Amino acid sequence: MKAQNRLALIMTFFAWLVSAVVVSGMYIYNRQQTLEDMRQRLLEIAALGVQRLDGDLHATLVDPKQIDSEEYRIFQSWLQEIRNSSPDLAFVYTMRYDKKTNQMVFIVDAETDPQDASLLGDVYTEVDPALLEQLATLQVVAVDSQPLTDRWGTLLSGYAPIRTSSGEVDAILGVDMSLERIQAYERRLLIFALIILALVTPLIILIGRWMGQNVAQPLVNITRRAENVANSAKTGRLDQLVALTQAGQVAASAKKRPNRFTASPLEFTLLDKAFTSMTEQMLSLVSSLEERVEERTRELNRRTNYLQDTAELTLGLSTELDTTQLAKQA
């Protein structure tokens, strides 16, 4: 695989990974923000709804036989008004803590469907121990931190203390919000996030390929120049080496105003300059070596001639007896 393709693949993968992380983060943030908005809304509904209730009237409802009484119907109508004030509310009811049995007991339920309605005196058997302790000592409006699941479904609940005229807490107002709407919203949000990621992926691939080629191409060019220089130096074609260096200098000087989107990164530019400087120094060193070799060759020839003349003169001294002729020969 070519360097451009490998680099493009790596950059595309990391760009897609970053995009996936960003989209996932946005989805998680919106999901948490929606849940927090629901909790705040439940808090307001519970706080406002409890103000409509008569704590003294509620304190009179202690016997399951009172489920058909006028007091029960009046209080039930108030709870139904609270439930009808918001389309997201599923159940509105009241509960009282029984100190003798350490249990939460339903008192009034706005629900009229026999399958979902809780009757006066029914025990809430599915309550979590931590929630039971919280409800038994509840003094302020509170909302569950996370949805809870019981036989009525997965619900987010808010609670408010119902006080009598003396200020004592007689019971707890409970308002449950169904998560069907929020779950439907989360599904739409997830689909939307996946669609965004799918639409962005081709663009990420194109950008990754462009960036990979743009970053790798200068390095490939420098590598090719290095190979050409090495081959030229290996074969001894210094004329080609000089031509390559001059061509590189001309190409560099031709770029007067590089485009910031297509220009080589600074590191590659510096590497190219360093390579060109190295080539010039190598050329200078080769030229210097040639000059020194030629100078040494001339010196060696001169000394060889000198030794040869000396040998001939020595031979003449041993064979020539005429001094005049010997002087001429020397």
Coordinates of C-alpha atoms in Angstrom, one line a residue:
M1 CA 0.0 0.0 0.0
K2 CA 1.3 3.4 -0.9
A3 CA 2.3 5.9 1.7
Q4 CA -0.5 8.3 0.6
N5 CA -3.1 5.6 0.9
R6 CA -2.0 4.4 4.3
L7 CA -1.9 7.9 5.7
A8 CA -5.2 8.8 4.1
L9 CA -6.7 5.6 5.6
I10 CA -5.3 6.4 9.1
M11 CA -6.5 10.1 9.0
T12 CA -9.9 9.0 7.7
F13 CA -10.3 6.5 10.6
F14 CA -9.3 9.0 13.2
A15 CA -11.6 11.7 11.7
W16 CA -14.5 9.2 11.7
L17 CA -13.7 8.2 15.2
V18 CA -13.7 11.8 16.4
S19 CA -17.0 12.4 14.6
A20 CA -18.6 9.3 16.2
V21 CA -17.4 10.4 19.6
V22 CA -18.8 13.9 19.1
V23 CA -22.2 12.6 17.9
S24 CA -22.3 10.1 20.8
G25 CA -21.5 12.9 23.2
M26 CA -24.2 15.1 21.8
Y27 CA -26.7 12.2 22.1
I28 CA -25.8 11.4 25.7
Y29 CA -25.8 15.1 26.6
N30 CA -29.3 15.7 25.1
R31 CA -30.6 12.5 26.8
Q32 CA -29.3 13.7 30.2
Q33 CA -30.6 17.2 29.6
T34 CA -34.0 15.9 28.7
L35 CA -34.1 13.8 31.8
E36 CA -33.1 16.8 33.9
D37 CA -35.8 18.9 32.3
M38 CA -38.4 16.2 33.2
R39 CA -37.2 16.2 36.8
Q40 CA -37.5 20.0 37.0
R41 CA -40.9 19.8 35.5
L42 CA -42.1 17.1 37.9
L43 CA -40.7 19.2 40.8
E44 CA -42.8 22.2 39.7
I45 CA -45.9 20.1 39.2
A46 CA -45.6 18.5 42.6
A47 CA -44.9 21.8 44.3
L48 CA -47.9 23.5 42.7
G49 CA -50.2 20.5 42.9
V50 CA -49.8 20.0 46.6
Q51 CA -51.0 23.6 47.2
R52 CA -54.4 22.7 45.9
L53 CA -54.9 19.9 48.4
D54 CA -56.6 20.1 51.8
G55 CA -54.4 18.3 54.3
D56 CA -57.0 18.3 57.0
L57 CA -59.5 16.6 54.7
H58 CA -57.0 14.1 53.6
A59 CA -56.2 13.3 57.3
T60 CA -59.8 12.1 57.7
L61 CA -59.4 9.3 55.1
V62 CA -58.2 6.4 57.3
D63 CA -60.7 3.6 56.6
P64 CA -60.9 1.6 53.3
K65 CA -64.7 1.8 53.6
Q66 CA -64.4 5.6 53.0
I67 CA -63.5 4.9 49.3
D68 CA -67.1 5.6 48.4
S69 CA -67.4 8.7 50.6
E70 CA -67.9 12.3 49.5
E71 CA -64.6 13.3 51.0
Y72 CA -62.8 10.7 48.9
R73 CA -64.5 11.7 45.7
I74 CA -63.7 15.4 46.4
F75 CA -60.0 14.6 47.0
Q76 CA -59.9 12.3 44.0
S77 CA -61.3 15.1 41.7
W78 CA -58.4 17.4 42.9
L79 CA -55.9 14.8 42.0
Q80 CA -57.5 14.3 38.6
E81 CA -57.2 18.0 38.0
I82 CA -53.5 17.8 38.7
R83 CA -53.1 14.8 36.4
N84 CA -55.0 16.6 33.6
S85 CA -52.8 19.7 33.8
S86 CA -50.0 17.9 32.0
P87 CA -50.3 15.3 29.1
D88 CA -47.1 13.6 30.3
L89 CA -48.4 12.7 33.7
A90 CA -49.5 9.0 34.0
F91 CA -50.5 8.7 37.7
V92 CA -51.3 11.0 40.6
Y93 CA -52.0 9.6 44.0
T94 CA -51.4 10.0 47.7
M95 CA -49.6 7.7 50.2
R96 CA -49.3 7.7 53.9
Y97 CA -46.5 6.1 55.9
D98 CA -47.7 3.5 58.4
K99 CA -45.3 3.6 61.4
K100 CA -46.7 0.3 62.8
T101 CA -46.0 -1.8 59.7
N102 CA -43.2 0.4 58.3
Q103 CA -45.0 0.5 54.9
M104 CA -46.3 3.0 52.5
V105 CA -50.1 2.8 52.1
F106 CA -52.1 4.2 49.2
I107 CA -54.9 6.6 50.2
V108 CA -56.4 8.4 47.1
D109 CA -55.7 7.6 43.5
A110 CA -56.7 9.7 40.5
E111 CA -56.9 6.6 38.3
T112 CA -60.3 5.1 37.7
D113 CA -59.3 2.1 35.7
P114 CA -59.6 -1.0 38.0
Q115 CA -56.5 -2.6 36.5
D116 CA -54.2 0.4 37.4
A117 CA -56.0 2.0 40.3
S118 CA -54.7 1.7 43.9
L119 CA -57.5 1.5 46.5
L120 CA -57.6 3.1 49.9
G121 CA -55.5 1.0 52.2
D122 CA -53.5 -0.9 49.5
V123 CA -49.8 -1.4 50.5
Y124 CA -47.1 -0.3 48.1
T125 CA -45.1 -3.6 48.2
E126 CA -42.6 -2.8 45.4
V127 CA -41.1 0.3 47.1
D128 CA -37.3 0.3 47.3
P129 CA -35.9 0.4 50.9
A130 CA -34.0 3.6 50.2
L131 CA -37.1 5.2 48.7
L132 CA -39.2 4.0 51.6
E133 CA -36.8 5.7 54.1
Q134 CA -36.9 8.9 52.0
L135 CA -40.7 9.0 51.8
A136 CA -41.1 8.2 55.5
T137 CA -39.1 11.3 56.4
L138 CA -40.0 13.6 53.5
Q139 CA -40.3 17.2 54.4
V140 CA -39.6 19.0 51.1
V141 CA -40.5 18.4 47.4
A142 CA -38.3 15.8 45.8
V143 CA -37.9 13.9 42.5
D144 CA -36.3 10.6 41.8
S145 CA -32.8 10.8 40.3
Q146 CA -33.5 8.0 37.9
P147 CA -36.7 6.3 36.6
L148 CA -38.0 3.4 38.6
T149 CA -39.7 0.3 37.3
D150 CA -42.6 -1.5 39.0
R151 CA -45.8 -3.2 37.9
W152 CA -47.1 0.1 36.5
G153 CA -44.2 0.5 34.2
T154 CA -41.0 2.6 34.1
L155 CA -41.8 6.0 35.6
L156 CA -40.1 9.1 36.9
S157 CA -41.8 10.2 40.1
G158 CA -42.0 13.4 42.1
Y159 CA -43.1 13.7 45.7
A160 CA -44.4 16.5 47.9
P161 CA -45.5 16.4 51.6
I162 CA -49.2 17.0 52.3
R163 CA -49.4 19.1 55.5
T164 CA -52.4 19.6 57.8
S165 CA -53.3 23.1 59.2
S166 CA -51.0 22.4 62.2
G167 CA -48.0 21.9 59.9
E168 CA -47.6 18.2 60.4
V169 CA -47.0 15.9 57.4
D170 CA -50.0 13.7 57.0
A171 CA -49.2 12.0 53.6
I172 CA -47.2 12.3 50.4
L173 CA -48.4 13.5 47.0
G174 CA -47.0 11.4 44.2
V175 CA -46.9 12.4 40.6
D176 CA -45.6 9.9 38.0
M177 CA -44.5 10.9 34.5
S178 CA -44.5 8.2 31.8
L179 CA -41.2 7.7 30.0
E180 CA -42.9 6.7 26.7
R181 CA -42.6 10.2 25.3
I182 CA -39.0 10.6 26.4
Q183 CA -38.1 7.1 25.1
A184 CA -39.7 8.0 21.8
Y185 CA -37.8 11.2 21.8
E186 CA -34.6 9.4 22.5
R187 CA -35.2 7.0 19.7
R188 CA -35.7 9.9 17.3
L189 CA -32.6 11.5 18.6
L190 CA -30.6 8.4 18.1
I191 CA -31.8 7.9 14.6
F192 CA -31.0 11.6 13.8
A193 CA -27.5 11.1 15.2
L194 CA -26.9 8.0 13.1
I195 CA -28.2 9.8 10.0
I196 CA -25.8 12.7 10.7
L197 CA -22.9 10.3 11.1
A198 CA -23.9 8.5 7.9
L199 CA -24.1 11.7 5.9
V200 CA -20.8 13.0 7.3
T201 CA -18.9 9.8 6.7
P202 CA -18.4 10.3 2.9
L203 CA -17.2 13.8 3.5
I204 CA -14.8 12.5 6.1
I205 CA -13.4 10.0 3.7
L206 CA -12.8 12.7 1.0
I207 CA -11.2 15.0 3.5
G208 CA -9.1 12.2 4.9
R209 CA -7.8 11.2 1.4
W210 CA -7.1 14.8 0.5
M211 CA -5.2 15.4 3.7
G212 CA -3.3 12.2 3.4
Q213 CA -2.2 12.9 -0.1
N214 CA -1.4 16.5 0.7
V215 CA 0.8 15.6 3.7
A216 CA 2.4 12.5 2.2
Q217 CA 3.2 13.8 -1.3
P218 CA 6.0 16.2 -0.2
L219 CA 7.6 13.3 1.7
V220 CA 7.3 11.1 -1.4
N221 CA 8.9 13.8 -3.5
I222 CA 11.8 14.1 -1.1
T223 CA 12.2 10.3 -1.1
R224 CA 12.3 10.1 -4.9
R225 CA 14.9 12.9 -5.0
A226 CA 17.0 11.0 -2.5
E227 CA 16.8 7.8 -4.5
N228 CA 17.8 9.7 -7.7
V229 CA 20.7 11.4 -6.0
A230 CA 21.8 8.0 -4.6
N231 CA 21.6 6.4 -8.0
S232 CA 23.5 9.2 -9.7
A233 CA 26.2 9.2 -7.0
K234 CA 26.5 5.4 -7.3
T235 CA 26.9 5.4 -11.1
G236 CA 29.3 8.4 -10.9
R237 CA 27.1 10.6 -13.1
L238 CA 27.8 13.8 -11.2
D239 CA 26.4 15.9 -14.1
Q240 CA 23.0 14.3 -13.3
L241 CA 23.5 15.1 -9.6
V242 CA 24.2 18.7 -10.4
A243 CA 21.1 18.9 -12.7
L244 CA 18.9 17.4 -10.0
T245 CA 20.1 19.9 -7.4
Q246 CA 19.6 22.8 -9.8
A247 CA 16.1 21.6 -10.7
G248 CA 15.2 21.4 -7.0
Q249 CA 16.4 24.9 -6.4
V250 CA 14.5 26.3 -9.4
A251 CA 11.3 24.5 -8.3
A252 CA 11.7 25.9 -4.8
S253 CA 12.3 29.5 -6.1
A254 CA 9.3 29.2 -8.4
K255 CA 6.9 29.0 -5.5
K256 CA 6.6 32.7 -4.6
R257 CA 3.2 32.7 -3.0
P258 CA 2.3 29.1 -1.9
N259 CA -1.4 28.4 -1.2
R260 CA -2.0 27.7 2.5
F261 CA -4.2 24.8 1.7
T262 CA -1.9 23.0 -0.8
A263 CA 1.5 24.1 0.5
S264 CA 3.7 21.5 2.2
P265 CA 3.8 21.5 6.0
L266 CA 6.6 23.4 7.6
E267 CA 8.4 20.2 8.7
F268 CA 8.5 18.9 5.1
T269 CA 9.7 22.3 3.8
L270 CA 12.5 22.3 6.3
L271 CA 13.4 18.7 5.5
D272 CA 13.5 19.6 1.8
K273 CA 15.8 22.5 2.5
A274 CA 18.0 20.3 4.7
F275 CA 18.2 17.7 1.9
T276 CA 19.1 20.3 -0.7
S277 CA 21.8 21.7 1.6
M278 CA 23.2 18.2 2.2
T279 CA 23.3 17.6 -1.6
E280 CA 25.1 20.8 -2.2
Q281 CA 27.6 20.0 0.5
M282 CA 28.1 16.5 -1.0
L283 CA 28.7 18.1 -4.4
S284 CA 31.2 20.5 -2.9
L285 CA 33.0 17.7 -1.1
V286 CA 33.1 15.6 -4.3
S287 CA 34.5 18.5 -6.3
S288 CA 37.1 19.2 -3.6
L289 CA 38.1 15.6 -3.6
E290 CA 38.5 15.6 -7.4
E291 CA 40.7 18.7 -7.2
R292 CA 42.9 17.2 -4.5
V293 CA 43.2 14.0 -6.5
E294 CA 44.2 15.9 -9.6
E295 CA 46.8 17.9 -7.6
R296 CA 48.2 14.8 -6.0
T297 CA 48.4 13.1 -9.5
R298 CA 50.3 16.1 -10.9
E299 CA 52.7 16.0 -7.9
L300 CA 53.2 12.3 -8.3
N301 CA 53.9 12.6 -12.1
R302 CA 56.4 15.4 -11.3
R303 CA 58.2 13.3 -8.7
T304 CA 58.2 10.3 -11.1
N305 CA 59.8 12.4 -13.8
Y306 CA 62.3 13.7 -11.3
L307 CA 63.3 10.2 -10.2
Q308 CA 63.5 9.0 -13.8
D309 CA 65.8 11.9 -14.7
T310 CA 67.9 11.2 -11.6
A311 CA 68.2 7.5 -12.6
E312 CA 69.3 8.4 -16.1
L313 CA 71.8 10.9 -14.8
T314 CA 73.2 8.3 -12.4
L315 CA 73.5 5.8 -15.2
G316 CA 75.3 8.5 -17.3
L317 CA 77.8 9.1 -14.6
S318 CA 78.8 5.5 -14.6
T319 CA 79.1 5.2 -18.4
E320 CA 80.1 8.6 -19.8
L321 CA 83.7 9.7 -19.4
D322 CA 83.5 13.0 -21.2
T323 CA 82.6 15.6 -18.6
T324 CA 81.4 18.1 -21.2
Q325 CA 78.9 15.7 -22.7
L326 CA 77.9 14.6 -19.2
A327 CA 77.1 18.2 -18.2
K328 CA 75.0 18.7 -21.3
Q329 CA 73.1 15.5 -20.5
A330 CA 72.5 16.6 -16.9

